[in-house]
Tab-separated table of C-alpha atoms in Angstrom:
chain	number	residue	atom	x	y	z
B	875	UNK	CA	23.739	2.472	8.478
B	876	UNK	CA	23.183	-0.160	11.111
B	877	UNK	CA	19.295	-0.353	10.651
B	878	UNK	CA	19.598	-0.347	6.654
B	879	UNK	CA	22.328	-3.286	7.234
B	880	UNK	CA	19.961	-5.234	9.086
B	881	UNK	CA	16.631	-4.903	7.172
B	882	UNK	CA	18.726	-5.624	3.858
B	883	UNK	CA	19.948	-8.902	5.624
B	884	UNK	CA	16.596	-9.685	6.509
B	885	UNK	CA	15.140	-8.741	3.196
B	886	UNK	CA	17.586	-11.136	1.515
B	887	UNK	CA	16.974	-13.904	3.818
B	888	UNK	CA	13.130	-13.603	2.502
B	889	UNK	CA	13.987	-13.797	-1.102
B	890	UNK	CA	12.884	-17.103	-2.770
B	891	UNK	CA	15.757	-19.565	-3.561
B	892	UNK	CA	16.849	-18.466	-7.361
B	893	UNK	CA	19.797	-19.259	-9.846
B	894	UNK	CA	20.947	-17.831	-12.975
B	895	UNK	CA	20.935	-20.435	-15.776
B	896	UNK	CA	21.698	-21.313	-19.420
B	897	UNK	CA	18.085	-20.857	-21.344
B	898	UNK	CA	19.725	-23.593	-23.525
B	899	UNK	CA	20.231	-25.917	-20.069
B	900	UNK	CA	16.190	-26.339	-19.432
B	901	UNK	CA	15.194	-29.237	-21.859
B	902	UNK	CA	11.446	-30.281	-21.434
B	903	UNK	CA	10.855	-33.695	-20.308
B	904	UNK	CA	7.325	-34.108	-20.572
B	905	UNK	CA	4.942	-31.163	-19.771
B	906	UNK	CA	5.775	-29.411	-16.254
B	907	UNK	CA	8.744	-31.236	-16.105
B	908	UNK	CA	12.134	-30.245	-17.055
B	909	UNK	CA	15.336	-30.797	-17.040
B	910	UNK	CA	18.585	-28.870	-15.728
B	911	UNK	CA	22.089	-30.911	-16.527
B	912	UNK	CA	20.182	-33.920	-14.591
B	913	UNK	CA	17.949	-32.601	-12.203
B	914	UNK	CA	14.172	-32.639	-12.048
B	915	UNK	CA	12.399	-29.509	-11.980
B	916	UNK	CA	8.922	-28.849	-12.151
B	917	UNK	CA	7.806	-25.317	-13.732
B	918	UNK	CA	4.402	-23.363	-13.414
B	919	UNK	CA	2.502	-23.213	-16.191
B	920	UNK	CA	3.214	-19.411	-16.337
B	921	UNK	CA	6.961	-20.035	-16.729
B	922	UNK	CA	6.964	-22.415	-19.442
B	923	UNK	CA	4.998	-19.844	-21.546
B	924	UNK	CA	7.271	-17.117	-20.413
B	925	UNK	CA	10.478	-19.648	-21.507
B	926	UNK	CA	8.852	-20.457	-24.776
B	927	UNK	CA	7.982	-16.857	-25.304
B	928	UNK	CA	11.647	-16.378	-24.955
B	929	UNK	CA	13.011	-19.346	-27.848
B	930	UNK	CA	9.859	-18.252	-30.541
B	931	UNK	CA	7.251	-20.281	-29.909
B	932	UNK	CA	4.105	-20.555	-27.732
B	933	UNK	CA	1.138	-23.019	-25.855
B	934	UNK	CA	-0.764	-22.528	-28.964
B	935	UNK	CA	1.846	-23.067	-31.203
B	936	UNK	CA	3.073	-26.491	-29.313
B	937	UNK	CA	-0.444	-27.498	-28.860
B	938	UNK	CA	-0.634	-27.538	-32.908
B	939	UNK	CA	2.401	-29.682	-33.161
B	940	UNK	CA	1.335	-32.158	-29.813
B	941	UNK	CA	-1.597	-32.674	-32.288
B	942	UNK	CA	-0.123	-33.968	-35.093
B	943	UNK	CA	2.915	-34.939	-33.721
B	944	UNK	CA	2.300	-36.744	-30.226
B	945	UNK	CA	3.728	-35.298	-27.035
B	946	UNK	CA	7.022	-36.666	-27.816
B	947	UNK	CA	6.862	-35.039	-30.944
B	948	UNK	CA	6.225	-31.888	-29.154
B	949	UNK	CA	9.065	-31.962	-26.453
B	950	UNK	CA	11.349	-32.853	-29.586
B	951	UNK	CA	10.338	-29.781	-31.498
B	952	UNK	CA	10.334	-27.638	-28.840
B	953	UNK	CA	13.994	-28.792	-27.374
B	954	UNK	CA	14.723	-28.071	-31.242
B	955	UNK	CA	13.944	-24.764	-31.008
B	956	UNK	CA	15.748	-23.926	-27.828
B	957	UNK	CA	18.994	-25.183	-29.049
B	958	UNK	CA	18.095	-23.413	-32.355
B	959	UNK	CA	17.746	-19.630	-30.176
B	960	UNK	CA	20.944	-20.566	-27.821
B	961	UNK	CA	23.258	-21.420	-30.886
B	962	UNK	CA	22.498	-18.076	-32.885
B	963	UNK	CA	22.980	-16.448	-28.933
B	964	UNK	CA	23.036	-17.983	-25.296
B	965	UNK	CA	20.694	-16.363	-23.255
B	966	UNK	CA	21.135	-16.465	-19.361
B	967	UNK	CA	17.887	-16.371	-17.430
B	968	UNK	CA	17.325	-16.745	-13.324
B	969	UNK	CA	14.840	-19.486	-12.337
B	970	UNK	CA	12.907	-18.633	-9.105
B	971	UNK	CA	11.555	-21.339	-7.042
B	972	UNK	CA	8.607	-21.572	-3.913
B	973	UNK	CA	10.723	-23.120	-0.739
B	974	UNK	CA	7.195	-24.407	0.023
B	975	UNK	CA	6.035	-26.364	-3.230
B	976	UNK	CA	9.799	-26.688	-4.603
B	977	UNK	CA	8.353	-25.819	-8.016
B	978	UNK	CA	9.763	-23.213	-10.295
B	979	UNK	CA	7.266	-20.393	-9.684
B	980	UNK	CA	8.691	-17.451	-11.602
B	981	UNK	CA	11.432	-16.379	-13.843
B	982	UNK	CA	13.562	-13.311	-14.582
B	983	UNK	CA	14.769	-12.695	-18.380
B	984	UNK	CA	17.509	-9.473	-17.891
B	985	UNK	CA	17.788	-7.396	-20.622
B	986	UNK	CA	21.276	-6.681	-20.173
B	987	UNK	CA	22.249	-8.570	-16.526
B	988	UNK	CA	20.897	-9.726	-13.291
B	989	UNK	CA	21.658	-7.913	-10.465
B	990	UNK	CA	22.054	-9.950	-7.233
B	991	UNK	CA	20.059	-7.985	-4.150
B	992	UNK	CA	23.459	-8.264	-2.547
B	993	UNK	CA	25.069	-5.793	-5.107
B	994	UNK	CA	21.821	-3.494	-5.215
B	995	UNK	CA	22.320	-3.160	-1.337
B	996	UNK	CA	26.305	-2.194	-1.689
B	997	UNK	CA	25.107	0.434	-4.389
B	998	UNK	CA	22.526	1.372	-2.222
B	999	UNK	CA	25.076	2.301	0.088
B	1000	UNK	CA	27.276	3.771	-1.986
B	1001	UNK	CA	24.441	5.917	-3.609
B	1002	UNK	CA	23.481	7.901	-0.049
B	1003	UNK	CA	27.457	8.152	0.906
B	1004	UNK	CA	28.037	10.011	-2.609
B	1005	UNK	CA	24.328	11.558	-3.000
B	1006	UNK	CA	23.633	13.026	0.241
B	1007	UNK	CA	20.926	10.865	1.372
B	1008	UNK	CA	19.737	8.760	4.463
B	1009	UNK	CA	18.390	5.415	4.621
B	1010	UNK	CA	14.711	6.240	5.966
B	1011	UNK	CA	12.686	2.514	5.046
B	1012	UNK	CA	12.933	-0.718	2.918
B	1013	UNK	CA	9.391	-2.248	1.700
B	1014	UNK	CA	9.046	-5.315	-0.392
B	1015	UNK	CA	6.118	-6.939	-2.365
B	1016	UNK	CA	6.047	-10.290	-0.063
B	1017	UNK	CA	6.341	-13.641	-1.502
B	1018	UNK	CA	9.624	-13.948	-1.954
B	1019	UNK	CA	9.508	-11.521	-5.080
B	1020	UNK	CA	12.311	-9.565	-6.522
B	1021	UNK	CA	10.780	-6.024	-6.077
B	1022	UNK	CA	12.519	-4.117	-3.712
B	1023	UNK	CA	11.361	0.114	-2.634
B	1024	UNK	CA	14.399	1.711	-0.568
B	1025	UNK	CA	13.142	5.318	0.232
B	1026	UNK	CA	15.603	7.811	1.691
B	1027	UNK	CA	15.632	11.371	2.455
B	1028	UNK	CA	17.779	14.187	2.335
B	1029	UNK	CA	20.523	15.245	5.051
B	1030	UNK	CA	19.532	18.780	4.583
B	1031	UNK	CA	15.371	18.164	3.843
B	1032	UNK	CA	13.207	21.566	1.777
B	1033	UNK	CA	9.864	22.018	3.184
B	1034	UNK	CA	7.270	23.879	1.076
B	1035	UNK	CA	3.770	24.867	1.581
B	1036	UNK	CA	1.425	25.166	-1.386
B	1037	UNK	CA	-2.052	25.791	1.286
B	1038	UNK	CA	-2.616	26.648	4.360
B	1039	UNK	CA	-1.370	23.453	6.798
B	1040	UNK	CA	-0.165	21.827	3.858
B	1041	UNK	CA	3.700	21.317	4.165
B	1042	UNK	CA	5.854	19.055	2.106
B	1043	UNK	CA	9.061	17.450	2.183
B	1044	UNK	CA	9.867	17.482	-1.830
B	1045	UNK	CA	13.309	16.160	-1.776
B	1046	UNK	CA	13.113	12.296	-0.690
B	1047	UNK	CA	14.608	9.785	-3.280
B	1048	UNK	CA	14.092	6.372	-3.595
B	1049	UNK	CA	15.926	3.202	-5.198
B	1050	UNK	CA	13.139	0.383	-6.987
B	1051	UNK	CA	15.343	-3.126	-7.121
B	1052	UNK	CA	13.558	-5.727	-9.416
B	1053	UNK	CA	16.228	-7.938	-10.666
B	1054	UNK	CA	16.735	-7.017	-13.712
B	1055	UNK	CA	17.740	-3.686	-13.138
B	1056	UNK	CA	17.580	-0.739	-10.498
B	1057	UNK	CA	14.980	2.492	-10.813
B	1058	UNK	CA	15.862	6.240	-9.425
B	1059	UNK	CA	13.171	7.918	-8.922
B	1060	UNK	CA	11.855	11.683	-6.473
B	1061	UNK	CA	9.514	11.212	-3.881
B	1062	UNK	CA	7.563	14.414	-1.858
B	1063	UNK	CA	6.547	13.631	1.913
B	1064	UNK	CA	2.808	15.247	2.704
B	1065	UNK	CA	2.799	16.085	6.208
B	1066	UNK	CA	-0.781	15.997	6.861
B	1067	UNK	CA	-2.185	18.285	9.728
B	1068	UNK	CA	-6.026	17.239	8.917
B	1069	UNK	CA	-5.921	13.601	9.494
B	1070	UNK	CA	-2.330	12.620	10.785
B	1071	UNK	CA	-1.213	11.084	8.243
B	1072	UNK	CA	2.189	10.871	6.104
B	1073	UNK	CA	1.489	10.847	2.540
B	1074	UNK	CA	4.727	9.517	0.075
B	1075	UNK	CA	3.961	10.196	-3.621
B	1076	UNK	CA	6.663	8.986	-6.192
B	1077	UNK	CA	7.774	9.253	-9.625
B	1078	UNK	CA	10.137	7.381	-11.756
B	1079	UNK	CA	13.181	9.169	-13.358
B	1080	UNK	CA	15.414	7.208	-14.326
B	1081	UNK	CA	17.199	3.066	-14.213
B	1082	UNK	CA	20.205	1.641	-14.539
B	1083	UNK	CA	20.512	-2.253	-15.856
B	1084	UNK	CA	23.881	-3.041	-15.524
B	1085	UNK	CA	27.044	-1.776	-13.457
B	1086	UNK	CA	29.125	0.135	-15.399
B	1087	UNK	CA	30.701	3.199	-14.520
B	1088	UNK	CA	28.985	5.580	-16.621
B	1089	UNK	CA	25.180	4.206	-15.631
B	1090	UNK	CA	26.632	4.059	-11.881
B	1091	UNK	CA	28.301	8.257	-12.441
B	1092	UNK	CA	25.270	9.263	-13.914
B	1093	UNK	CA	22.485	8.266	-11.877
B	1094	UNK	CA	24.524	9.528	-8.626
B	1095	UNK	CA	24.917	12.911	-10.538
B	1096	UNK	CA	21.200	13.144	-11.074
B	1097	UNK	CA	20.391	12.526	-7.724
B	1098	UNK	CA	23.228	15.150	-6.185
B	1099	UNK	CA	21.626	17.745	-8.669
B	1100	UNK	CA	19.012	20.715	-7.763
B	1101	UNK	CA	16.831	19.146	-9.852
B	1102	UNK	CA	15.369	15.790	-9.031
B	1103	UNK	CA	13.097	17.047	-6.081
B	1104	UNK	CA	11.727	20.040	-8.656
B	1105	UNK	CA	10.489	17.106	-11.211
B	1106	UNK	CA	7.064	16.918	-10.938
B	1107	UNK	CA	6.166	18.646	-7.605
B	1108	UNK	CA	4.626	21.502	-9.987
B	1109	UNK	CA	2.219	18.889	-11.464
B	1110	UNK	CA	1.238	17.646	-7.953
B	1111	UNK	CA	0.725	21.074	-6.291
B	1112	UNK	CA	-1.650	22.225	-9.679
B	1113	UNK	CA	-3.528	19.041	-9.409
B	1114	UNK	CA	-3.460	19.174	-5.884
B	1115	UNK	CA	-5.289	22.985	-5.919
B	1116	UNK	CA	-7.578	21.514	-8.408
B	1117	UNK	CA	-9.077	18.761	-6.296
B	1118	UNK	CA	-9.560	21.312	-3.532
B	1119	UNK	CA	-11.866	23.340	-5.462
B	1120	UNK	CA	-13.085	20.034	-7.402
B	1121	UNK	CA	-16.363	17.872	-6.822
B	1122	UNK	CA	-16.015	13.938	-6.645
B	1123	UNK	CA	-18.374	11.751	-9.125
B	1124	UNK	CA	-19.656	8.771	-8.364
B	1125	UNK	CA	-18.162	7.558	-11.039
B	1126	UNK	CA	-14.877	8.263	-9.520
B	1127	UNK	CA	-15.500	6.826	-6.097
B	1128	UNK	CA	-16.653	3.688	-7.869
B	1129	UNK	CA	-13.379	3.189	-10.063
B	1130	UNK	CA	-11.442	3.458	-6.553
B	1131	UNK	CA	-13.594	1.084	-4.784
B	1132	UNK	CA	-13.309	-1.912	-8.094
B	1133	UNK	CA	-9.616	-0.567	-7.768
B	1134	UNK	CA	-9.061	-1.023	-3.865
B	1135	UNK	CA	-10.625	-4.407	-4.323
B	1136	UNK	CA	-8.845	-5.798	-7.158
B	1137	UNK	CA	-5.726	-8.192	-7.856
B	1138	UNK	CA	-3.263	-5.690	-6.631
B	1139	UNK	CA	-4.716	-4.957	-3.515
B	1140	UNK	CA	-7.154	-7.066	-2.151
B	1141	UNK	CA	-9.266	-5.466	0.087
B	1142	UNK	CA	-12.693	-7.147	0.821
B	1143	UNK	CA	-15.344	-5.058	0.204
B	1144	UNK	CA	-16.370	-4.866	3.657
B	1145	UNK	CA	-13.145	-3.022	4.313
B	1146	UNK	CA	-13.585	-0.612	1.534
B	1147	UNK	CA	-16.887	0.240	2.428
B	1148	UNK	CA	-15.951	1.001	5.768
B	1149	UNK	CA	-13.055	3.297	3.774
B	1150	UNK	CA	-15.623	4.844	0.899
B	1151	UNK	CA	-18.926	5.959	1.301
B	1152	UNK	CA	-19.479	4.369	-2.669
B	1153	UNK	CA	-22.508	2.125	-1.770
B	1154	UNK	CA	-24.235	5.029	0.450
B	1155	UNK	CA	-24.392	7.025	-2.708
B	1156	UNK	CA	-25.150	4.566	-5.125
B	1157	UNK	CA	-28.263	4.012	-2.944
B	1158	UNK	CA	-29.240	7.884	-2.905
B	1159	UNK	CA	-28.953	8.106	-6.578
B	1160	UNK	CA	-30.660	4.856	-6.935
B	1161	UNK	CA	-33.505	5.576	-5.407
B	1162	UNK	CA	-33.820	8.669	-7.435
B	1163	UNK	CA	-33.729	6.820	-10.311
B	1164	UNK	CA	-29.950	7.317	-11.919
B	1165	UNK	CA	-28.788	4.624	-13.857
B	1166	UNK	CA	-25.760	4.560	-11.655
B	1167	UNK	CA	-23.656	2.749	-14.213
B	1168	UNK	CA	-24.317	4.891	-17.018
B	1169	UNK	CA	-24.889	7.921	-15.306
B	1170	UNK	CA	-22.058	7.491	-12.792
B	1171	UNK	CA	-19.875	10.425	-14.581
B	1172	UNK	CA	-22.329	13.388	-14.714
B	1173	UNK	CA	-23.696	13.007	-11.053
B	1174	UNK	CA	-21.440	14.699	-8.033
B	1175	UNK	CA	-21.532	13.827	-4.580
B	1176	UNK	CA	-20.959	16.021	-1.806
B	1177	UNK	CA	-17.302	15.260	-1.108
B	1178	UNK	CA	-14.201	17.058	-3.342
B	1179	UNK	CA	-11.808	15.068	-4.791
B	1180	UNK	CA	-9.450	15.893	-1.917
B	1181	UNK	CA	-11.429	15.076	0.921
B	1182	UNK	CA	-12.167	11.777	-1.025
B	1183	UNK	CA	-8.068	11.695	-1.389
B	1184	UNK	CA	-7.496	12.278	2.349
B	1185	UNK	CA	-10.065	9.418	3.180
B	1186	UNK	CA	-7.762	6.978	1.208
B	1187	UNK	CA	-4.320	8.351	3.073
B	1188	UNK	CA	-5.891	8.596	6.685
B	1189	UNK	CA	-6.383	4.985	6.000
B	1190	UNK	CA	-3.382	3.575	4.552
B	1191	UNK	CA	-1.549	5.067	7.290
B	1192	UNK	CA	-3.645	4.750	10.381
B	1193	UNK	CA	-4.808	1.073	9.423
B	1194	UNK	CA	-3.273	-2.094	11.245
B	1195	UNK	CA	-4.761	-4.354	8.878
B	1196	UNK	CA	-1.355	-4.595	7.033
B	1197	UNK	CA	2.390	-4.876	8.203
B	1198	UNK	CA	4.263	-1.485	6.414
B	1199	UNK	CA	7.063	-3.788	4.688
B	1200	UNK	CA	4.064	-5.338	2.998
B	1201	UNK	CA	3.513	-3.058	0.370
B	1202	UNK	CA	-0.483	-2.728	0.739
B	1203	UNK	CA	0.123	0.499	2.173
B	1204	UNK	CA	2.399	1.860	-0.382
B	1205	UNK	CA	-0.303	0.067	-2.912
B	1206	UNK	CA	-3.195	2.088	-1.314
B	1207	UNK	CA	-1.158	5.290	-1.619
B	1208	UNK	CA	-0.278	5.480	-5.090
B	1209	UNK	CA	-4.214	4.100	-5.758
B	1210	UNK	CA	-4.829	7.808	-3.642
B	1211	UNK	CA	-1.930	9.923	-5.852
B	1212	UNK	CA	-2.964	8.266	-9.464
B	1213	UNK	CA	-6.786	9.352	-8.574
B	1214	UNK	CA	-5.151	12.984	-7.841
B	1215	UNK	CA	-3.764	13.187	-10.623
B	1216	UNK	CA	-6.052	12.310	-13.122
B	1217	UNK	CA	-8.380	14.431	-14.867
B	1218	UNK	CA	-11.743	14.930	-13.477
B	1219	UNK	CA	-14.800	13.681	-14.960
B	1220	UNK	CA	-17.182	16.818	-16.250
B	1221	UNK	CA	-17.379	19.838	-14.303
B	1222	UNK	CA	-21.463	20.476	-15.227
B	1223	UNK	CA	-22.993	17.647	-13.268
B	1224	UNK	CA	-26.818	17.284	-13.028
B	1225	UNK	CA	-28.630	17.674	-9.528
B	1226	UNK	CA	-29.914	15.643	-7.656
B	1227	UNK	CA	-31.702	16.587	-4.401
């Protein structure tokens, strides 16, 4: 357990500075600014909304009353209605603020408690002593955020083939720490002969939000059970069978291109090009005059869906252009599984020589 003792120290040290507070302690000032039992604290715009969400009201809503009532009149109101929510029920939520900008950047509302990542570590701990499992690697989202992946596989691993050079591990687990509450969920390990690469595919089953001994029993006994690594792996090996035998659209390799590119990942499209031949084939069927926007669906490359799915995994694994604790990878992944598994535009495509 040395190596998960040490990442989990370092992964703590990373967290942004947070504290749980009294919604009823944060009285407005004037705008950004706010108050906590007499200290200054400036707030995102994001996290005011997501406070006044939480007491009834919203920027709309407070923009109306600024109107007619001035901005005084506004902070008054608003203050109003905080004290008004905290009376009928106090509501503890954990401020989360940039060690850079010393603003208040984001903030946690539990539904039941928060969970310090100190006590998700010491269940994590607990949960591979009792469940059979060992610590295999930690990634985090970066920033500072509360989102936390601890993957770990079994002491006594299955391996099962569903094609030729096609083995997987199907009994990894993982633990998903956001905060708020913790998320058990099965993971299967593709051991890739074709391009190298290890492929980690998960799926939710369950979460816990709060430490009592029931939630803690009965997430342990799902996990010692037969049947967390079964979950799923049937739809994965159908699907996976199905994408062998399956042309790609261009349709298809354009929604992964706008999705490799997008907020959650970020890739320029330089990279992605480089990745997905989606602009080589938009200029074939260009030229032969498809309306590659509206005609995207019934037109098929030359690739299958899996060869498509093994150019995303080589990738994410072989690439340097991202540190693994980063997430990207793990991002890129799950981009690759959720295009696996989803249905495939129409079989009946029209030809194009």
């Amino acid at each position: 357990m040395t190596h998960f003792s040490s990442q989990a120290r370092r992964v703590e040290q990373q967290l942004f500075p947070h504290k749980m507070v009294s919604l009823g302690d944060l009285r407005q000032i004037d705008g950004p600014l706010f108050d906590l039992n007499g200290i200054d604290l400036v707030f995102e715009p994001s996290v005011v909304d997501s406070l006044n969400r939480q007491i009834g009201t919203s920027r709309g809503q407070l923009d109306m009353v600024r109107n007619a009532s001035g901005d005084v009149g506004q902070v008054n109101f608003r203050n109003f209605l905080s004290d008004a929510v905290c009376f009928a029920k106090n509501k503890d939520v954990v401020i989360i603020a940039s060690p850079h900008t010393r603003h208040i950047v984001n903030v946690l509302i539990p539904q039941q408690e928060f969970i310090p990542a100190r006590e998700f570590f010491d269940f994590a701990e607990l949960f591979m002593d009792e469940a059979g499992y060992e610590f295999e690697k930690m990634e985090t989202r970066g920033g500072g955020q509360f989102d936390v992946m601890l993957y770990m596989q079994s002491r006594n691993p299955t391996v099962r083939q569903f094609a030729p050079g096609e083995d997987t591990i199907t009994d990894g687990a993982y633990l998903r720490w956001t905060g708020d509450q913790i998320e058990l969920g099965n993971f299967y390990t593709r051991l890739v002969c074709t391009n190298g690469a290890t492929d980690t595919f998960t799926k939710k089953q369950t979460k816990l939000q709060s430490f009592t001994p029931s939630e803690v029993h009965r997430m342990i006994d799902l996990a010692k059970s037969r049947e967390l690594p079964k979950i799923g792996f049937e739809t994965y090996e159908r699907k996976a069978l199905e994408a062998m035998d399956s042309q790609c659209s261009l349709a298809e390799l354009q929604g992964l291109s706008s999705r490799l590119t997008g907020l959650r990942i970020g890739m320029s499209p330089e990279t992605v090009d480089a990745v997905l031949p989606t602009r080589k084939y938009e200029d074939y069927f260009r030229a032969r005059g498809v309306d590659i926007k509206r005609q995207g669906r019934v037109v098929k490359t030359d690739l299958t869906v899996w060869a498509v799915f093994n150019l995303l995994t080589a990738f994410a694994t072989h690439t340097d252009m991202f540190v693994p604790e980063d997430g990207t990878r793990s991002a890129i992944l799950h981009t690759a599984t959720s295009f696996l598994q989803a249905e495939r535009d129409i079989k009946h495509y029209i030809e194009y020589e």
